[in-house]
Structures are given as C-alpha cells and as structure tokens.
Short mmCIF file of C-alpha atoms in Angstrom, two decimals:
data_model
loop_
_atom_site.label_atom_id
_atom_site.label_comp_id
_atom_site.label_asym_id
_atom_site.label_seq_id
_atom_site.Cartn_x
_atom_site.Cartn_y
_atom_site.Cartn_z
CA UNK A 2 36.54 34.85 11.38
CA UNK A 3 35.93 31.72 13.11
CA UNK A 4 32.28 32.39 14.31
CA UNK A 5 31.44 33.70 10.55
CA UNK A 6 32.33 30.23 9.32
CA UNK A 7 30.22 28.65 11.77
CA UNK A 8 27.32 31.02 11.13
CA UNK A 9 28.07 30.71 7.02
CA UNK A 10 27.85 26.33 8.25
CA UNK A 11 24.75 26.63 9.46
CA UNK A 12 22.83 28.86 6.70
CA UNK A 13 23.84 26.06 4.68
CA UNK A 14 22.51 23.67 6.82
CA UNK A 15 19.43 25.44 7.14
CA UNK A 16 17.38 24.61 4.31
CA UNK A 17 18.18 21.21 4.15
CA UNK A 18 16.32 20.98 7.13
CA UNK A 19 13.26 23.03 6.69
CA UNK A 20 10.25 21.03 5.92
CA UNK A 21 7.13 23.13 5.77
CA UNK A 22 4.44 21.88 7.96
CA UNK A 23 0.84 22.97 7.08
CA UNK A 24 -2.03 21.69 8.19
CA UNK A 25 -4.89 21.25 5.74
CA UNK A 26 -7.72 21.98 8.39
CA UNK A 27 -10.33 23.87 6.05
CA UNK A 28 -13.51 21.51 5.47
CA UNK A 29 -16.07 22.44 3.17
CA UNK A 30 -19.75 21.56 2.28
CA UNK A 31 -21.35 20.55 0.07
CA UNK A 32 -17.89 19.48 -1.86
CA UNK A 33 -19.10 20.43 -5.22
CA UNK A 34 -22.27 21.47 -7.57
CA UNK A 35 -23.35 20.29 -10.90
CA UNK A 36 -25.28 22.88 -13.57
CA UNK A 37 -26.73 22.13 -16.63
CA UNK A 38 -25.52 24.69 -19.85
CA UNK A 39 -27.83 27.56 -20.94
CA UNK A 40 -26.84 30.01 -22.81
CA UNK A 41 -26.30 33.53 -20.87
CA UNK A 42 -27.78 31.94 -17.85
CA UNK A 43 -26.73 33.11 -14.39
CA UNK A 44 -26.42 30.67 -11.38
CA UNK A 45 -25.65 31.92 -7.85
CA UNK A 46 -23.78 29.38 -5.86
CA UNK A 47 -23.39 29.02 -2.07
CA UNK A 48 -21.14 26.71 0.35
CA UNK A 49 -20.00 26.59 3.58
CA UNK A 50 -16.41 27.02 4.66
CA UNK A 51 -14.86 26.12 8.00
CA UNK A 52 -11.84 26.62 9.73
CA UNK A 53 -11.17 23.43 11.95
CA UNK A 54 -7.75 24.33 13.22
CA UNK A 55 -7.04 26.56 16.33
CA UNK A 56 -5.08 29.21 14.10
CA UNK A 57 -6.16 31.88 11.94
CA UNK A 58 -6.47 31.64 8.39
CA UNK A 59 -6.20 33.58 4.75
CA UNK A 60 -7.58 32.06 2.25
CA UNK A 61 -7.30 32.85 -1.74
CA UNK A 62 -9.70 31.84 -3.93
CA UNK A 63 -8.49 30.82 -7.49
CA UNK A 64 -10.79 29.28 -9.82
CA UNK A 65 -8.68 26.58 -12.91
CA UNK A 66 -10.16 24.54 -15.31
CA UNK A 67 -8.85 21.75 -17.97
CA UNK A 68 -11.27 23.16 -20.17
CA UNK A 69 -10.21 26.93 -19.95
CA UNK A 70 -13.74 27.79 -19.02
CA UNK A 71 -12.63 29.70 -15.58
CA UNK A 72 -13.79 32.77 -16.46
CA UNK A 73 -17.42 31.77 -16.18
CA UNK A 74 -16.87 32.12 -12.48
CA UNK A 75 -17.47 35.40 -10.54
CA UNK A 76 -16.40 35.73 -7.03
CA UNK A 77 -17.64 37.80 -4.66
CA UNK A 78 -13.98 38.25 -3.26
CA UNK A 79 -11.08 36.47 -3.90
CA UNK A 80 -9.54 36.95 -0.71
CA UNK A 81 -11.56 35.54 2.49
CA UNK A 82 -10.11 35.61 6.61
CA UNK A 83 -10.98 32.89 8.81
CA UNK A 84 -10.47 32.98 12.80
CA UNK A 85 -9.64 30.32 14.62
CA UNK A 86 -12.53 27.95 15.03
CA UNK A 87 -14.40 29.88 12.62
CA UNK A 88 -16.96 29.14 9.63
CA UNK A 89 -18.63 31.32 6.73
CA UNK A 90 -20.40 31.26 3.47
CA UNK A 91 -18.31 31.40 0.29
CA UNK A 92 -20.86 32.49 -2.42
CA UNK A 93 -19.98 32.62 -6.46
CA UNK A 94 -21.53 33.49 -9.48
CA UNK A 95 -21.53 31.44 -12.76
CA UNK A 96 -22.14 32.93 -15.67
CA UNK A 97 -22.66 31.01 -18.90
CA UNK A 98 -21.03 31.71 -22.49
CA UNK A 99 -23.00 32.37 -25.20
CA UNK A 100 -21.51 28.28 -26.36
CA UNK A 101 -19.27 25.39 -25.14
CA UNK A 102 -18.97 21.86 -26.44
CA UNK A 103 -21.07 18.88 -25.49
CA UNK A 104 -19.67 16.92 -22.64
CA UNK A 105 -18.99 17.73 -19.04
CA UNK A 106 -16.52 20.65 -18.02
CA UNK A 107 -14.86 20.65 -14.62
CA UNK A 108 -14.01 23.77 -12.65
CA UNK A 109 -12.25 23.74 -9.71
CA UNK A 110 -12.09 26.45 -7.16
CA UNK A 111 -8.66 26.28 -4.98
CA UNK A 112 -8.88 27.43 -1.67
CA UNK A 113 -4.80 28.21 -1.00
CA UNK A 114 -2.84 29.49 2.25
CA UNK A 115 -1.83 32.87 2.70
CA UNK A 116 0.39 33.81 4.63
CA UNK A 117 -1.00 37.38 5.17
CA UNK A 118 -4.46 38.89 3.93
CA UNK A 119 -4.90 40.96 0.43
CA UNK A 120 -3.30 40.88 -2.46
CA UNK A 121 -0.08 40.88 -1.72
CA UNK A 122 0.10 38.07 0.38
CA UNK A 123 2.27 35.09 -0.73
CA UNK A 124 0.20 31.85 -1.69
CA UNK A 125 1.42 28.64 -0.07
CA UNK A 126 2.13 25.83 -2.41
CA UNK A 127 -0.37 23.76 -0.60
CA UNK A 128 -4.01 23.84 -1.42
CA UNK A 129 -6.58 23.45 1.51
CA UNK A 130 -8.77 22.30 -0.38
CA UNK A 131 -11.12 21.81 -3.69
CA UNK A 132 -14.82 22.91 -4.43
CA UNK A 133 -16.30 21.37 -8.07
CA UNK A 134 -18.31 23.10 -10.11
CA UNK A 135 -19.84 20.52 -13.15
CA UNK A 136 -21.26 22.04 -15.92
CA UNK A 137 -23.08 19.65 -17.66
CA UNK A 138 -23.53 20.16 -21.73
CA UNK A 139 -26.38 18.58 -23.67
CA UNK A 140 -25.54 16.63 -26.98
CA UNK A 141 -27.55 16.78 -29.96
CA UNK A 142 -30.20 14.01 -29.66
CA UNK A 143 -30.48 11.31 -26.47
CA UNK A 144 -27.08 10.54 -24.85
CA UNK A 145 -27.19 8.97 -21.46
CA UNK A 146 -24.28 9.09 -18.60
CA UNK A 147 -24.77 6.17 -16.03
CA UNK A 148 -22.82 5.15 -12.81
CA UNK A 149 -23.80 2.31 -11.28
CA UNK A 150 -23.51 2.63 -7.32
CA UNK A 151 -23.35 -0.04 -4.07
CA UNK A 152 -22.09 -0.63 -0.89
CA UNK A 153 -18.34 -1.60 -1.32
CA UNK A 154 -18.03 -3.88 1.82
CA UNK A 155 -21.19 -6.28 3.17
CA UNK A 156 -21.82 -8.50 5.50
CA UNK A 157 -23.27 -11.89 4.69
CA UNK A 158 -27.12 -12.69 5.28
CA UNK A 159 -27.91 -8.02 5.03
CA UNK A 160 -29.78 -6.94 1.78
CA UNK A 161 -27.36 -4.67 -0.60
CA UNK A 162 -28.80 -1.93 -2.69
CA UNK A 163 -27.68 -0.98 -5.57
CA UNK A 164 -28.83 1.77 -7.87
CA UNK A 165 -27.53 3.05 -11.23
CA UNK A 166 -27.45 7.32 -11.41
CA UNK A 167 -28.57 7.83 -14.61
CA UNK A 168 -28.53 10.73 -16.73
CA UNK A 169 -29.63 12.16 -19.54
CA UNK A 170 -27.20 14.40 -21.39
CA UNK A 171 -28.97 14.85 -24.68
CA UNK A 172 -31.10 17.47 -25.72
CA UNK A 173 -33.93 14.72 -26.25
CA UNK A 174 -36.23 12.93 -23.71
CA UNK A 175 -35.46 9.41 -23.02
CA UNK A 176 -38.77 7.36 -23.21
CA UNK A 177 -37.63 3.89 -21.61
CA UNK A 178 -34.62 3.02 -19.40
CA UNK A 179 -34.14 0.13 -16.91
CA UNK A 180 -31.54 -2.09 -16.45
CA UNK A 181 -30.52 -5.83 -15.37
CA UNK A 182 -27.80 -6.29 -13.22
CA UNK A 183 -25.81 -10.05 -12.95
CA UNK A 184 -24.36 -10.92 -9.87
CA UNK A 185 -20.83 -12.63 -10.39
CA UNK A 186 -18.90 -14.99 -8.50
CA UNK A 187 -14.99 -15.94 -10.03
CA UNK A 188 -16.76 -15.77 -14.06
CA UNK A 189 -20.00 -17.79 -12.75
CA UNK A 190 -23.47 -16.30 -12.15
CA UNK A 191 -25.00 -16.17 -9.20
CA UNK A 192 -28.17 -14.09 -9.28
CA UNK A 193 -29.56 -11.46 -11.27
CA UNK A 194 -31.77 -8.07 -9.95
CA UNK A 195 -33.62 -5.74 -12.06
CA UNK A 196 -34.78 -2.49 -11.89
CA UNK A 197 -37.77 -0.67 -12.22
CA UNK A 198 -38.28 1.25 -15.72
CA UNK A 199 -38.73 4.86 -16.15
CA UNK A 200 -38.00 7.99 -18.38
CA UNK A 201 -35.71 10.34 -18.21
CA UNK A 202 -36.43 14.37 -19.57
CA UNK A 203 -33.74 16.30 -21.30
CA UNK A 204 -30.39 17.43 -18.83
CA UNK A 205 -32.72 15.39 -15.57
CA UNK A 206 -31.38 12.60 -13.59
CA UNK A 207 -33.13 9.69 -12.33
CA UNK A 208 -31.95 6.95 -9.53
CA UNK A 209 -32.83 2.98 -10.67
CA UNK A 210 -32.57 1.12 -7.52
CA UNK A 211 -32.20 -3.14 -7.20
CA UNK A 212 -31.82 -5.12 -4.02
CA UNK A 213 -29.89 -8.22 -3.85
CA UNK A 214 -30.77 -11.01 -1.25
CA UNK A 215 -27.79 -12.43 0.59
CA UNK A 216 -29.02 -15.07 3.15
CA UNK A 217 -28.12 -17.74 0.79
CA UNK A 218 -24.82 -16.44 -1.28
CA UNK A 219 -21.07 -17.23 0.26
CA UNK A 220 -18.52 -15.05 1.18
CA UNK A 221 -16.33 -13.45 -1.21
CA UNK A 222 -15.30 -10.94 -3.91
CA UNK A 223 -17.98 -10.31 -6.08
CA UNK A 224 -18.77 -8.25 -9.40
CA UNK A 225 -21.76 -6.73 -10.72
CA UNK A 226 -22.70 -6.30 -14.05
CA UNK A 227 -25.26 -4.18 -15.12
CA UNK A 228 -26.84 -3.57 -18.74
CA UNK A 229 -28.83 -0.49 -18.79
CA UNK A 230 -30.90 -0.91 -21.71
CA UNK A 231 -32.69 2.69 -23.34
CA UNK A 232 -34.36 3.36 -26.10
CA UNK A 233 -32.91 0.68 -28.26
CA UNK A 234 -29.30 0.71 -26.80
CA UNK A 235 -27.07 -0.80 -24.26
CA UNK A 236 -25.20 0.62 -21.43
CA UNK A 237 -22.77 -1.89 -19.75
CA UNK A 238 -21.18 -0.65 -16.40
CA UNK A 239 -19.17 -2.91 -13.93
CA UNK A 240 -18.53 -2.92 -9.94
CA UNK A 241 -17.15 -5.02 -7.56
CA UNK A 242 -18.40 -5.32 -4.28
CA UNK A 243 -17.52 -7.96 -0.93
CA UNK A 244 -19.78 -9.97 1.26
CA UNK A 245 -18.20 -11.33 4.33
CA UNK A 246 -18.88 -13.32 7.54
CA UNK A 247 -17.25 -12.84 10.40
CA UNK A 248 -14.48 -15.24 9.81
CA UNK A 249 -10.96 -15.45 9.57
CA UNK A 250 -8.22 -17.62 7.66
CA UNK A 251 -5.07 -18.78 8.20
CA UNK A 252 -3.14 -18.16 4.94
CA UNK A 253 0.49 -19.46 5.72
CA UNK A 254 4.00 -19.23 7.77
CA UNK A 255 7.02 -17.09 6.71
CA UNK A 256 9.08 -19.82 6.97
CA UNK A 257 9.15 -24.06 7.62
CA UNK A 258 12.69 -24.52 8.66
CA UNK A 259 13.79 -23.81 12.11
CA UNK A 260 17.45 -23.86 13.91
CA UNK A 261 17.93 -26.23 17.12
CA UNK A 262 18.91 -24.32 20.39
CA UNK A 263 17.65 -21.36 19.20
CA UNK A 264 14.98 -18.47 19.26
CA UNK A 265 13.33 -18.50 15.40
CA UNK A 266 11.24 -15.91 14.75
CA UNK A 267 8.20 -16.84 12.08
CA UNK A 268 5.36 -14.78 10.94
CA UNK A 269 1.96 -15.79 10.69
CA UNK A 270 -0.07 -14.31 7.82
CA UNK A 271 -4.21 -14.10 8.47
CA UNK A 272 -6.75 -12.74 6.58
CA UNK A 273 -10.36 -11.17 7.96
CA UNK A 274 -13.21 -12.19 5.95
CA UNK A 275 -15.47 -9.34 7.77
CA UNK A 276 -16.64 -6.35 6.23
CA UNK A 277 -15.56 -4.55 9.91
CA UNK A 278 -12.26 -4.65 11.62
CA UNK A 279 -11.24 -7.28 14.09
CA UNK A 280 -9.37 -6.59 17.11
CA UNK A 281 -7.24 -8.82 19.65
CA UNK A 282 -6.30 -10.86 17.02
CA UNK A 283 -4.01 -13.56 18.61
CA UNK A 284 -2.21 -17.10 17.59
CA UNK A 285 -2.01 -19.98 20.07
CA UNK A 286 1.36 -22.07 18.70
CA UNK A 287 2.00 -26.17 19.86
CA UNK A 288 4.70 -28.22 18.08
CA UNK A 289 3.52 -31.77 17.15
CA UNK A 290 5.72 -35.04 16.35
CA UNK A 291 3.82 -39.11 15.88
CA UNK A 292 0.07 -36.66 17.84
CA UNK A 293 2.20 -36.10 21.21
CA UNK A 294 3.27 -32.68 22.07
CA UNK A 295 6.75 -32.04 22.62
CA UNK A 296 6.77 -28.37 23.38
CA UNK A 297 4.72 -26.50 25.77
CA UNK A 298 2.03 -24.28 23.54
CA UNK A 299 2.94 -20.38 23.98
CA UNK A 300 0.79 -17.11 22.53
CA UNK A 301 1.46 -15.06 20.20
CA UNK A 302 0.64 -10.57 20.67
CA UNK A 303 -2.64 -9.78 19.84
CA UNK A 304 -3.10 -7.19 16.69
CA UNK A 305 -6.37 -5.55 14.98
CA UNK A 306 -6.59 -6.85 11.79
CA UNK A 307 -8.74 -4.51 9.38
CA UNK A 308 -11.82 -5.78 7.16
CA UNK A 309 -11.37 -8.12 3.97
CA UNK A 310 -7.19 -7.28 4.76
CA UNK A 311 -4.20 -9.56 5.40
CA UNK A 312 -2.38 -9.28 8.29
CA UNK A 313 1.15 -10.82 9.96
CA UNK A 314 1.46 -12.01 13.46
CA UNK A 315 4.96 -12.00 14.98
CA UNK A 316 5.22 -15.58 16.83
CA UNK A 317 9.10 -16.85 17.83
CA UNK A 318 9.48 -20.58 18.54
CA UNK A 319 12.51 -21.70 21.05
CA UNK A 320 14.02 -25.18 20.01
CA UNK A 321 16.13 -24.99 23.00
CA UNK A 322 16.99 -28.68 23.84
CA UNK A 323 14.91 -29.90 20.36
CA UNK A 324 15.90 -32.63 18.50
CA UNK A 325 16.55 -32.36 14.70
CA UNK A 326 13.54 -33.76 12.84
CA UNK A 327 10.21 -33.57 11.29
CA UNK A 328 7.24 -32.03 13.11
CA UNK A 329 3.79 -30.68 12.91
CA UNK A 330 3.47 -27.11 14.03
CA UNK A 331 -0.62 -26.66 15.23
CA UNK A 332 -1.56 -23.06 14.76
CA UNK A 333 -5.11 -21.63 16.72
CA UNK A 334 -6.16 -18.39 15.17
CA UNK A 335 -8.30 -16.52 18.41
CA UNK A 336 -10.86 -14.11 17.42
CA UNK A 337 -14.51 -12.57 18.66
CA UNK A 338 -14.80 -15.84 20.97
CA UNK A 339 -13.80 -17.55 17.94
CA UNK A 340 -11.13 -20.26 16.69
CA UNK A 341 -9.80 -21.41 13.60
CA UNK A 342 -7.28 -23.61 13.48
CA UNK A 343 -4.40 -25.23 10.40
CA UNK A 344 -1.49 -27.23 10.51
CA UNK A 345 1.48 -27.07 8.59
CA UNK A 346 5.23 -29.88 8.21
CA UNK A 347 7.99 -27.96 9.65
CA UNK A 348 11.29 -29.03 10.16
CA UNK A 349 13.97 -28.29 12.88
CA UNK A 350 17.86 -28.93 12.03
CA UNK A 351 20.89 -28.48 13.75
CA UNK A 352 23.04 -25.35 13.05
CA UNK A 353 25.92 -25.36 10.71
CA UNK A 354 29.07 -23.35 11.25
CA UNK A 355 28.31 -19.91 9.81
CA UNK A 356 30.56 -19.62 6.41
CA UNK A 357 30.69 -16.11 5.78
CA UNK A 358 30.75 -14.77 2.18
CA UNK A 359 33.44 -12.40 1.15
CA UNK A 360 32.05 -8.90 1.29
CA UNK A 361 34.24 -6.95 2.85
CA UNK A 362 36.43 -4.17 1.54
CA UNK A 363 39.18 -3.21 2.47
CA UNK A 364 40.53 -3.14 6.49
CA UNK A 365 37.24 -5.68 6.91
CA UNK A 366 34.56 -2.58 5.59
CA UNK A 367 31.35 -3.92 4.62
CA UNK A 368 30.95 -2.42 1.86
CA UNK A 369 27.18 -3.97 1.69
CA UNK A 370 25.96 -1.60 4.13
CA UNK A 371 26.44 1.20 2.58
CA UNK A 372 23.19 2.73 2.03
CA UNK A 373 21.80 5.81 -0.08
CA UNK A 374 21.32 7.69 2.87
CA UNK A 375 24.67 7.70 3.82
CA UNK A 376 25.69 8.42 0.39
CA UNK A 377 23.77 11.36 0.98
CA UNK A 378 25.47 12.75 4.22
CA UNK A 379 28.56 11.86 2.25
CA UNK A 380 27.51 14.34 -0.06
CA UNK A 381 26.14 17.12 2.01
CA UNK A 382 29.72 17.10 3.80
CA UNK A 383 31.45 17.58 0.47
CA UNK A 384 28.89 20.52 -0.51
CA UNK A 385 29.84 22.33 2.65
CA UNK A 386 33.62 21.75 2.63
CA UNK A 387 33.48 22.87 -0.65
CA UNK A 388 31.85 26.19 0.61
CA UNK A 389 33.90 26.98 3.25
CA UNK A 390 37.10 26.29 1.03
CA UNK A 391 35.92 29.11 -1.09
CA UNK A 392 35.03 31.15 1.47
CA UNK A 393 38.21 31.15 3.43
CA UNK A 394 40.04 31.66 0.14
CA UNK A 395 38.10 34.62 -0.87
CA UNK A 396 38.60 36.15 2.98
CA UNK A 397 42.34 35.29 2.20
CA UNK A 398 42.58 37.45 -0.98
CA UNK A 399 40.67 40.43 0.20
CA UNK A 400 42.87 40.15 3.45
CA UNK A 401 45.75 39.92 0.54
CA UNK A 402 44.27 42.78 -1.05
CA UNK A 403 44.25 44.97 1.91
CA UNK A 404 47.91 44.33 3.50
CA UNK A 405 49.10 45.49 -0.50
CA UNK A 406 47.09 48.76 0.08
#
C-alpha cells in the first residue's frame, strides 16, 4: 500500500512539472506574397521551407484568415516531413472568388508540429511558423496605400534614405504623386527632402526615394513627416528615426547618501548615444572635499551597453575611516579610448542604531516575506494531502468491504 501512495504522489506531481519544450527551428523564405484580386484568377505560389534543427520534423499545413477567405487556398498536401537538416519547396494554389470587398485580406498559412506524420497525428499547440498571403482588392476610383520607410538607427555625419512605398489600390490610374518630407527635432524643423514625382497605374506600386544630409544636424531622436500629395489630396504618414555619435552620457547615481565605516553600494546609470553597441563600458570613481582627494580612486566592472539604451554600472564606495560630511563624488565614464566625465554633492553620515519596525508575527515570523510562490507550494501540499486522504479512505472501505464478505 505504501509504494502505491508514493507512486499515486508522484503522478500528481507530474504535471506540475512538465513544461513542453519545442524548438521553433523551421525558417522560411520569402516570409509572405502579396496578389492583386481578379476574378476566377489562379496564382501558383512557391517558398522555401527549412528545417534548421538536428531532429526530424512533421509539419501540418493549415491555412486561417480574419476575413474567412481560407478557402481560396489549395495545397498541394497538407501534411509535409522534414529530416534533420533538411529543406524543400512548399508550393500552393490561390484561387480567386468570383467577389470580395475592397481592402486588403490577410491569409495566413500555419506551419504546426506533429508529433507523427498523416492525418492522425496530434498537432502541437505551438506554431513553427507563419507564411502571408496579401490579397490586395481594388476600390472603385483612385485610393492610394503609402508607408513611409527609413533606417531606424544612424550614425551622425552618413546620408539616410528614406522612401515612401506607395500604392495604388483603386481601380483608376494615379496621374501625379510625390511627396515632401519635414525633418523634426523636439516640435522644431530642421530640414525638409522631397521626392521625385511620378504615376502610379491601377493595383502597381511605386518606391519615392529622399536623402537627408547629416554632416551638419545633432544627435538625437528625430521624426519625419511626410505629406504625399496625389491628384489633389494629401497623405500624411509619420516615423521616427535616431542619429547618433559615438558618445556617451552620464545620466545620474542611485543614491547621494552614504553610511561611514561601511561598504555602500551605488549604481551608475549611462546612456549610449551610438547607433551600435558599446562594449567595456567602465566607471573610474574619486571622492572630492575643498579640490583634494580624500579617497584613493577605484574602477568600476566593465559592461556592453547596447545602442541609443540606458544602462547601470554596479560601483560600491568604502567609507571605512570617513568622516561625516559633504563631498564631491568625480565620476569618469571610459569608453572606445574615450572619457566623459560629471560630478555630483554626496553626503556621508554616521550610522544610527537600526530601529526595527514591528513586522513580525507571531514566535518572531516575518510575516513580510511571505511571497506568492510560497503561497503556492503551500497550496500544492494541501492539493496532495487532500488526495491521499481520499485515497487511503477509499482503500479503507473497500478493505472494509471485503473483511464483511
């Protein structure tokens, strides 16, 4: 009886544990496809699959859309094996209705986990992976559909391109399109790039690129604004972009109070103003009191700090011996052969007796440190007594049962 309750324990026990693990190592290219709407018309579709993990694959196929359009797509087979290592086309036919409404329809094919090939086998509830199929449906007249595109991160002095994708989802030709595109800096203009201009035929796309100059701009967070002007109307579209040097700040200190004879431990916050990441990252702290040091300068660990991010340094200042008083902590920031350096008013003061406030529970429990995950285990052991209570008492009856027979 004993070893049945252990066994009975640890099928409990059991799922609480098991965490599936799945690797989503299925890449695919090109990620998606975009078709313009004609009635009836057929499209064949190709991409390539492949499987990047050293273990064998089944993949399912299943096709959803928002739009409840699915059913346009025809595939070859559902149902596709992949070695180890392995790669393969996946090709699809799309067949159009006879109608659909104006706009844009997504349709996404999911590539899901099986665990064994053919129909039968049980999807996993993780997707590998999405392919996009776009089907693009003209409105009545000229309607245009514009995204306007640049680098997110630059560095200072480079020229930036920008270009707006712009297309033309009407059933009419558009006869003029360009666009001017202001160059922001916190509400205030900085510089402004145009485009060429152009036309654009019924369900075509055209690209209208700009170039923007940065030798003589500052670092910062920028926004472009771009009004794509066609035909008589206006097409406003927004996008923020960063130009950076390769420079860093010091922002500020966790903290400006310090115990005497004492290890304090501070952070130091620092921010890269490069559009790449920074590594060996490293603070050089000195104490200052009247412009004469009065404790030996120490380094902090280096860290990478990534581009236009904020970072902490871990820096711990001993006051062993240190008077109470005023001082000037000097903080060098090292970087790329670089230095920047700040200052900021600390103050050191002696240590007060350490009044403790009344949390405690009864026989002196901290009740404070109770936390949810112990609540939890609290829980679980309650769940299980609770089982094996009802266990035992049901083995009791039917041993009952039996001894009355």
């Amino acid at each position: 009886m004993n070893n049945r309750l252990w066994i009975f324990c640890i099928l409990l026990l059991v799922p609480l544990f098991a965490v599936p693990a799945y690797s989503a190592s299925l890449s695919i290219s090109p990620g998606h496809t975009t078709l313009f709407f004609d009635p009836g018309e057929k499209y064949t579709v190709t991409f390539n699959a492949e499987n990047t993990d050293h273990k064998e694959k089944y993949i399912r196929i299943i096709p959803v859309s928002k739009s409840g359009i699915e059913d346009i797509i025809l595939l070859q087979s559902e149902n596709y094996y992949f070695p180890a290592g392995s790669r393969q086309k996946i090709t699809f036919m799309v067949k159009m209705p006879a109608s659909l409404p104006p706009g844009d329809h997504d349709i996404k094919l999911r590539l899901m986990p099986t665990k064994v090939s053919g129909e039968t086998g049980h999807l996993s509830a993780i997707e590998l992976v999405n392919y996009l199929v776009k089907v693009y449906v003209p409105y009545p007249g000229k309607y245009l559909i514009a995204v306007l595109r640049s680098p997110l991160y630059n560095n200072l002095g480079e020229v930036i391109p920008f270009e707006i994708l712009a297309t033309n989802l009407g059933t009419q030709t558009i006869d003029t399109i360009n666009a001017s595109i202001d160059i922001m800096l916190d509400d205030e203009l900085v510089d402004t790039i145009h485009t060429e201009t152009t036309s654009i035929e019924s369900k075509d796309e055209k690209y209208l690129p700009a170039y923007l100059d940065t030798k003589e701009m500052l670092i910062g967070k920028y926004t472009a604004v771009a009004r794509i002007m066609w035909d008589g109307n206006i097409t406003k579209k927004n996008r923020t972009f960063y130009i950076g040097d390769l420079k860093m700040e010091i922002i500020n200190i966790s903290r400006r109070s310090f115990e005497t004879d004492k290890i304090n431990k501070l952070t130091i916050e620092v921010e890269n103003k490069w559009s790449e990441k920074i590594p060996n990252v490293y603070a050089s702290v000195k104490l200052m009191k009247d412009g004469e040091q009065v404790l030996p300068s120490f380094n902090t660990q280096s860290v990478p700090v990534d581009r236009w991010a904020t970072s902490y340094i871990p820096a711990y200042l001993d006051t062993q011996g240190m008077e109470a008083g005023d001082y000037d902590m000097d903080i060098t920031l090292h970087y790329s052969d670089k230095t920047v350096q700040k200052t900021f008013g600390v103050s050191i003061f002696k240590s007060k007796p350490k009044i403790i406030p009344f949390t405690e529970g009864p026989s002196g429990f901290d009740w404070e440190s109770i936390s949810m995950i112990h609540v939890s285990i609290a829980v679980l052991a309650l769940v299980v007594l609770v089982n094996v209570l009802w266990f035992v008492l049901k083995k009791k009856k039917k041993d009952e049962k039996g001894d009355e027979a």
